[in-house]
Coordinates of C-alpha atoms in Angstrom, one line a residue:
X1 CA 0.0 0.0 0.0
X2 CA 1.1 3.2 -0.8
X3 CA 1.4 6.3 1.5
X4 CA 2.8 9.9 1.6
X5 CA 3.4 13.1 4.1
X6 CA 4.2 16.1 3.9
X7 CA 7.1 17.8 5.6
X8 CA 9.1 21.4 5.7
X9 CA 12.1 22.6 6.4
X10 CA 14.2 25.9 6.0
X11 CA 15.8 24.6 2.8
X12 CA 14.7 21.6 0.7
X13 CA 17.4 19.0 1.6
X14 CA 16.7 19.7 5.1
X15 CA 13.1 18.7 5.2
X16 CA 14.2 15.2 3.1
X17 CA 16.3 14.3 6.1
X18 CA 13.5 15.3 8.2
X19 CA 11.1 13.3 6.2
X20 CA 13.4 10.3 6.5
X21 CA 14.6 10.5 10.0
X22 CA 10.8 10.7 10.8
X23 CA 10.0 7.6 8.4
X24 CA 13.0 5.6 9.7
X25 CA 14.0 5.1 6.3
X26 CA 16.6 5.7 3.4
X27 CA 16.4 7.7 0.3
X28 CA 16.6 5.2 -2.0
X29 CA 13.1 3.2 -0.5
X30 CA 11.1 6.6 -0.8
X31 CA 9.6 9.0 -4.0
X32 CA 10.3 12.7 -3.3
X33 CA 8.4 16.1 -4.8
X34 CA 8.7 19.3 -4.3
X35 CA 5.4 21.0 -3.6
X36 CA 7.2 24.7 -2.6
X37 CA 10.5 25.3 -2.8
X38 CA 10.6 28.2 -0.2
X39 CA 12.1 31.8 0.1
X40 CA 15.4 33.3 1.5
X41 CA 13.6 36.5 1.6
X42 CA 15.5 39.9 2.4
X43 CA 17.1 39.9 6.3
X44 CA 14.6 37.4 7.1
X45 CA 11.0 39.1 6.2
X46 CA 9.2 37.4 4.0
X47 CA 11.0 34.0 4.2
X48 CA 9.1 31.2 3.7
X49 CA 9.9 27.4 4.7
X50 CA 10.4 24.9 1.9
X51 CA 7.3 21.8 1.6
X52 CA 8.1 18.8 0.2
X53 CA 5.8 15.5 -0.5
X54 CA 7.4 11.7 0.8
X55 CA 5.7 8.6 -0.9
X56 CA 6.8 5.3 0.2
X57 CA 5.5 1.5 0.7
X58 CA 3.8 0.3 3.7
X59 CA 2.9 -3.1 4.1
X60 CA -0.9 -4.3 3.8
X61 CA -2.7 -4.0 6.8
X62 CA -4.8 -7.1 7.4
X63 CA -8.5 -6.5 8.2
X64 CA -9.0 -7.5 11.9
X65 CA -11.9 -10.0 12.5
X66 CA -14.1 -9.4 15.7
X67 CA -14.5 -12.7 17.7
X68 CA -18.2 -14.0 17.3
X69 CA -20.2 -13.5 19.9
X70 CA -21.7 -15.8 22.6
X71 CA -25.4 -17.2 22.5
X72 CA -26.8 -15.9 25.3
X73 CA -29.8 -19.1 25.2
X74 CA -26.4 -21.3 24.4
X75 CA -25.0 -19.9 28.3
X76 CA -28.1 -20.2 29.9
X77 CA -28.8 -24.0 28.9
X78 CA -25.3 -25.7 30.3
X79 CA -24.6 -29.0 28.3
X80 CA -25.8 -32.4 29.6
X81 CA -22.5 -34.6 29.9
X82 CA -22.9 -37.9 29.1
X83 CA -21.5 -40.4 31.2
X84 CA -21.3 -44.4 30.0
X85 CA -19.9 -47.0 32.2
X86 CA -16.8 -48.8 30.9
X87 CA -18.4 -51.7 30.0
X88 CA -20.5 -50.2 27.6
X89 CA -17.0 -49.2 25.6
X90 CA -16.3 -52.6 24.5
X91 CA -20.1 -53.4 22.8
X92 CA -20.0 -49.8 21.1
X93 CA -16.7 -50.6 19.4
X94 CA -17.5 -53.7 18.6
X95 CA -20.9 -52.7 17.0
X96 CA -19.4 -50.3 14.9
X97 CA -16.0 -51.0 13.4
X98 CA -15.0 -47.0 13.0
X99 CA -14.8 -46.8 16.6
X100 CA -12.4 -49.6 17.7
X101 CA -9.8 -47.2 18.6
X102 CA -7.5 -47.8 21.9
X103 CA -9.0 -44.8 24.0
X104 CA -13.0 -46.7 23.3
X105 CA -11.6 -50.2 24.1
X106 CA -11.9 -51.8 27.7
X107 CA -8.6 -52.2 29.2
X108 CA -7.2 -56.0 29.3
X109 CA -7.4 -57.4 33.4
X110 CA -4.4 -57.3 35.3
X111 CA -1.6 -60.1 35.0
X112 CA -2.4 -60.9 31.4
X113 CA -0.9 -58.7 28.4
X114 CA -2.6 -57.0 25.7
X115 CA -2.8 -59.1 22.2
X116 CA 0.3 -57.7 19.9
X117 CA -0.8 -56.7 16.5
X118 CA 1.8 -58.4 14.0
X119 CA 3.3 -55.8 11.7
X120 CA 3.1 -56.0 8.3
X121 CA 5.8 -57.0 6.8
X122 CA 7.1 -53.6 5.1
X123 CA 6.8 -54.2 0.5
X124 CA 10.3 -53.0 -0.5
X125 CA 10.4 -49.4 -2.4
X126 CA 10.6 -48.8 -5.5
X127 CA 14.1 -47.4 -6.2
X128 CA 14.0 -43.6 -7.5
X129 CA 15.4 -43.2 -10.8
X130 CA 17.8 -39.7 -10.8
X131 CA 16.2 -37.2 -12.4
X132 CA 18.6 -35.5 -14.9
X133 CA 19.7 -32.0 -13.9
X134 CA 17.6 -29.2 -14.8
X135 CA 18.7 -27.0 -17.4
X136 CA 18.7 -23.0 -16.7
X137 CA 16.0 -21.2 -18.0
X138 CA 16.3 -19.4 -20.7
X139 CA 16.6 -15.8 -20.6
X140 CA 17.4 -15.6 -16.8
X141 CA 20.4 -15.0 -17.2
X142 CA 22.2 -12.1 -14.9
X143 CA 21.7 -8.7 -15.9
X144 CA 25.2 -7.2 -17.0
X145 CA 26.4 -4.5 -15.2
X146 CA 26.3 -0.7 -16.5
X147 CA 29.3 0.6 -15.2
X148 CA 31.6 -2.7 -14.7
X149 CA 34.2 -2.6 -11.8
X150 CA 37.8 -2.5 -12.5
X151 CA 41.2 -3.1 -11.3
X152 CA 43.4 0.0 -11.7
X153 CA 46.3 -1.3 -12.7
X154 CA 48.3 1.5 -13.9
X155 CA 49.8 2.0 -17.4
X156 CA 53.3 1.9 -18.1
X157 CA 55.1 5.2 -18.2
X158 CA 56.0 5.3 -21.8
X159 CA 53.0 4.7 -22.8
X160 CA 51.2 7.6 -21.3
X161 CA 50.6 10.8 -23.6
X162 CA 51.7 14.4 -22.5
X163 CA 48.4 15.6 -22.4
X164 CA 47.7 12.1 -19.8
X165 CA 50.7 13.5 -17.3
X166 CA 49.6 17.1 -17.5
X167 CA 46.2 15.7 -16.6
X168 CA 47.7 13.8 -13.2
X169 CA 49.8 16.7 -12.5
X170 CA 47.0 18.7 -12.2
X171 CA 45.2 16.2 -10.1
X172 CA 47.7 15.3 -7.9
X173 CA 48.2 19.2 -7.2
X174 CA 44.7 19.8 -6.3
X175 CA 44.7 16.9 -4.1
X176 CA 47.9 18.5 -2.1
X177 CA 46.4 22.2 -2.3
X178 CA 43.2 20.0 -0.7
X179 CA 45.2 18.8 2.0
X180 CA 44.2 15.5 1.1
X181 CA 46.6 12.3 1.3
X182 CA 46.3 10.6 -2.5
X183 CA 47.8 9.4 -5.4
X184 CA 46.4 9.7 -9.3
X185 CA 47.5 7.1 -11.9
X186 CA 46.5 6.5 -15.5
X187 CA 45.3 2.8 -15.9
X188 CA 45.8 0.7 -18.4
X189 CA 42.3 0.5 -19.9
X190 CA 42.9 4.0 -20.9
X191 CA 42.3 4.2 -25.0
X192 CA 43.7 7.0 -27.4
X193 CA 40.6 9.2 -27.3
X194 CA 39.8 8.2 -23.9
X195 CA 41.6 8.7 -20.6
X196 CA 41.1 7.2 -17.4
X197 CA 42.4 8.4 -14.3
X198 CA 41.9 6.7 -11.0
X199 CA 42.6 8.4 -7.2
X200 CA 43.9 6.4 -4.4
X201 CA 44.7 7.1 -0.5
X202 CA 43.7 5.8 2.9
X203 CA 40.4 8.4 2.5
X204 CA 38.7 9.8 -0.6
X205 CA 35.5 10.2 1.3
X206 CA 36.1 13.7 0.7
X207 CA 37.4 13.4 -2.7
X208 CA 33.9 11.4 -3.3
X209 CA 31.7 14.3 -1.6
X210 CA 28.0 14.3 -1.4
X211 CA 26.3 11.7 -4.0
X212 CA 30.0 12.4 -6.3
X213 CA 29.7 16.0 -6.7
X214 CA 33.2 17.0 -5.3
X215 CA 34.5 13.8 -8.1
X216 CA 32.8 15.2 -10.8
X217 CA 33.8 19.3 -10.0
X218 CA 37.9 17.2 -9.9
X219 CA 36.6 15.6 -13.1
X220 CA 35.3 18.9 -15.3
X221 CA 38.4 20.8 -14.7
X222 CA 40.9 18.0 -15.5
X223 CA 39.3 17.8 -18.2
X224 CA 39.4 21.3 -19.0
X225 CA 43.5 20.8 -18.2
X226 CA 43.7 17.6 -20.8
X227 CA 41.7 19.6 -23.8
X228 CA 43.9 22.9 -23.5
X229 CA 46.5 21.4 -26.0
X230 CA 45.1 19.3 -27.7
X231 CA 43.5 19.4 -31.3
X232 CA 41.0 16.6 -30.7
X233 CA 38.5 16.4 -27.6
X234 CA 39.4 13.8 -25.2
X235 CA 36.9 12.3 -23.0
X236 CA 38.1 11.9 -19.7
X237 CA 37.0 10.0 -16.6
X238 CA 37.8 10.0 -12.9
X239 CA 37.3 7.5 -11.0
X240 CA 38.2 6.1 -7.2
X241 CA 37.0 3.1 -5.5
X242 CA 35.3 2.3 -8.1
X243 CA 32.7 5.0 -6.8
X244 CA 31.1 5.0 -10.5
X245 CA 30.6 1.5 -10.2
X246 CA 28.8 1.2 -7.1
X247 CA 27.0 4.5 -7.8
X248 CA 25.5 3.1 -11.2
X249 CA 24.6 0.1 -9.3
X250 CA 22.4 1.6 -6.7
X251 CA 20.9 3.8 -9.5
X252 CA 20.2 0.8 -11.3
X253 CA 18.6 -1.0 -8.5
X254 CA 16.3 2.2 -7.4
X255 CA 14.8 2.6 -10.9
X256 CA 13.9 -0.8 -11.1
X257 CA 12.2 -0.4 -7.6
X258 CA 10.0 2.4 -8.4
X259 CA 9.7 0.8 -12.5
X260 CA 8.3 -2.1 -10.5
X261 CA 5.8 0.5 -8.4
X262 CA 4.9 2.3 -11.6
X263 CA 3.7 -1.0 -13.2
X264 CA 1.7 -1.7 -10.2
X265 CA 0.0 1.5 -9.7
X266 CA 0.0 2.7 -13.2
X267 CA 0.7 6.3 -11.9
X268 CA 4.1 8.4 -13.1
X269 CA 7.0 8.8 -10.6
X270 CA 9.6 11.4 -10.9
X271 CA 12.6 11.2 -9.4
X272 CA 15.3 13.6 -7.8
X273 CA 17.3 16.4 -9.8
X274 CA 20.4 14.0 -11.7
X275 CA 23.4 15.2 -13.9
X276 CA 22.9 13.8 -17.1
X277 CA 25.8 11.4 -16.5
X278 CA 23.4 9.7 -13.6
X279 CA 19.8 10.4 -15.9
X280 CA 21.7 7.9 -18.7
X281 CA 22.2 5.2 -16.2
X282 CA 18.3 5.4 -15.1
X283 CA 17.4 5.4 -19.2
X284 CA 19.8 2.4 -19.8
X285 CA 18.5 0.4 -16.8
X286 CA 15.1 0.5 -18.0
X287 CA 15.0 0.1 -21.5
X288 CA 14.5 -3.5 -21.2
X289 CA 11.4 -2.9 -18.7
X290 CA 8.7 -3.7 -20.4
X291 CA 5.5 -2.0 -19.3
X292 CA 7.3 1.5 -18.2
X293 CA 9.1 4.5 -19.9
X294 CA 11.2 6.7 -19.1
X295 CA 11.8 10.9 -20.5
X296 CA 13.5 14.0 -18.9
X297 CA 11.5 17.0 -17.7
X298 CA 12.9 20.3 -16.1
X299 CA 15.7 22.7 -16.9
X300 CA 19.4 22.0 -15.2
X301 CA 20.7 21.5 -12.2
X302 CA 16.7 20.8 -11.8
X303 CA 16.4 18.3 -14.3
X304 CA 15.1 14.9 -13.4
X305 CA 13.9 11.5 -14.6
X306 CA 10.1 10.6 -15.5
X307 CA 9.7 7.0 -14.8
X308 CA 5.5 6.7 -16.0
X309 CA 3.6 3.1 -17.3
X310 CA 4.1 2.3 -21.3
X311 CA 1.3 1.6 -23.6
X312 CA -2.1 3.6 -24.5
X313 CA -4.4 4.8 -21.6
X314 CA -7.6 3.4 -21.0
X315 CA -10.6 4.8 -22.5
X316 CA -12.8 6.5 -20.0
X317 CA -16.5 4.9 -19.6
X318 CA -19.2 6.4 -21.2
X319 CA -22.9 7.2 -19.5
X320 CA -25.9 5.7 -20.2
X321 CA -27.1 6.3 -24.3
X322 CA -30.3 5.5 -24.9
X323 CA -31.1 3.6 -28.6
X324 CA -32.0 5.4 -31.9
X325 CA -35.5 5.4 -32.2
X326 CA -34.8 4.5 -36.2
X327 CA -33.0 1.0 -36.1
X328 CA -33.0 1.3 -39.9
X329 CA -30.4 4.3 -39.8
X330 CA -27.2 2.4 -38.2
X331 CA -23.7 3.2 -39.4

């Protein structure tokens, strides 16, 4: 069953961290949208708290059922029990075959033993014939990563372009001017038009920032660096602990999530503002979906994914219409 609240905040991505301290929850089990975005205003007049919308999944609650109620004539009348004496157990069983069960039977006297049933002797089993393994099914195969995970193995020195060492010299200088302990290398993967630089050190949390934005600000001006020279564009990517990897992953798994809640509720969801790096992953990982699309809305840095359910809508039912008096005149 699906639910939603409302919360505020003073700026946007405070009241999602309310929202989901409140819920008990994380951000990638919830939908948000932003109903007001809120003012600054001028030396506090006329600010105005941001309001935000939370949609998430709460389990079906089963409907209670009230205990039936007591007779009232069934308390007032107090059943008869019905006593027998033990020697009227042995002729009831033995008048009716169904009933010959130890608890009805009169008990043997003392000093001589109860008659011993002979077993039957046990017919021998059929031996089971192994079943031949089952073949996989077909077309359940594992879903290929987008972004696979590497080993950065670096390249060989001669092998790396000027451009390539300008690029970690730039890097590793930012890093130092960052006070952060870290290494950049060029790996070996790298291809003529395509350079790859990955970051090491004992803590690139920071070098990471919030959701990768501090990775991709390292990532645009390197890239700036590695194009200043050169005649060609050259893409570029930076990468550490395979942060792209794991990133891509969990974008992967949280559109398939709400793809999954679209197809069940047949209503749109739009997700958070992504960089269009991020808004490809969400269109690659459900291209395959069947039942749901995906499209862009909104201008940047507000621009965010439409996940909404694929095929035509259904027509809407039509009122009473009573019959032609003139059968004769039918299209």
């Amino acid at each position: 069953m699906q639910k939603s609240i409302e919360m505020t905040g003073a700026t946007r991505d405070i009241a999602i961290e309310k929202a989901l301290e409140f819920l008990h929850m994380d951000r990638d089990d919830v939908s948000v949208e932003v109903l007001d975005n809120g003012k600054k205003g001028f030396l506090g007049i006329g600010a105005a708290d941001a309001k935000i919308r939370v949609t998430y999944e709460a389990p079906d609650e089963a409907p209670v059922k009230e205990a039936p109620k007591p007779d009232k004539k069934s308390e007032s009348r107090p059943e008869k029990k019905l006593a027998q004496k033990p020697a009227d157990f042995q002729n009831i069983a033995s008048s009716d075959p169904r009933l010959t069960t130890p608890h009805l039977v009169k008990a043997a006297p003392k000093g001589e033993k109860p008659p011993v049933r002979e077993k039957k002797a046990d017919k021998p089993r059929a031996e089971r014939t192994e079943r031949p393994p089952r073949s996989p099914r077909e077309g359940r195969a594992a879903h290929p990563p987008i972004v696979p995970y590497i080993d950065p193995v670096p390249m060989p020195e001669e092998q790396i372009s000027q451009q390539a060492k300008e690029a970690v010299a730039f890097v590793n200088g930012l890093l130092e001017k960052m006070n952060i302990e870290g290494k950049a290398i060029v790996l070996n993967i790298s291809e003529p038009d395509h350079v790859r630089i990955d970051i090491s050190g004992p803590d690139m949390g920071p070098v990471i920032g919030r959701r990768g934005d501090t990775l991709d600000a390292i990532q645009y001006l390197t890239s700036l660096v590695l194009n200043k020279n050169s005649e060609e564009h050259l893409r570029l990517t930076i990468d550490t602990e395979n942060y792209r990897a794991k990133r891509a992953e969990s974008l992967e798994r949280l559109a398939r999530k709400m793809a999954v809640k679209v197809s069940k509720y047949h209503k749109a969801m739009t997700l958070e503002p992504m960089n269009p790096y991020e808004r490809r992953i969400i269109h690659a990982s459900l291209q395959d979906f069947r039942g749901v699309t995906t499209y862009s809305t909104g201008v940047e840095p507000g621009r965010r994914v439409v996940i909404a359910p694929d095929g035509p809508s259904r027509p809407p039912r039509r009122g009473f219409q009573p019959r032609s008096g003139n059968r004769g005149n039918r299209e």
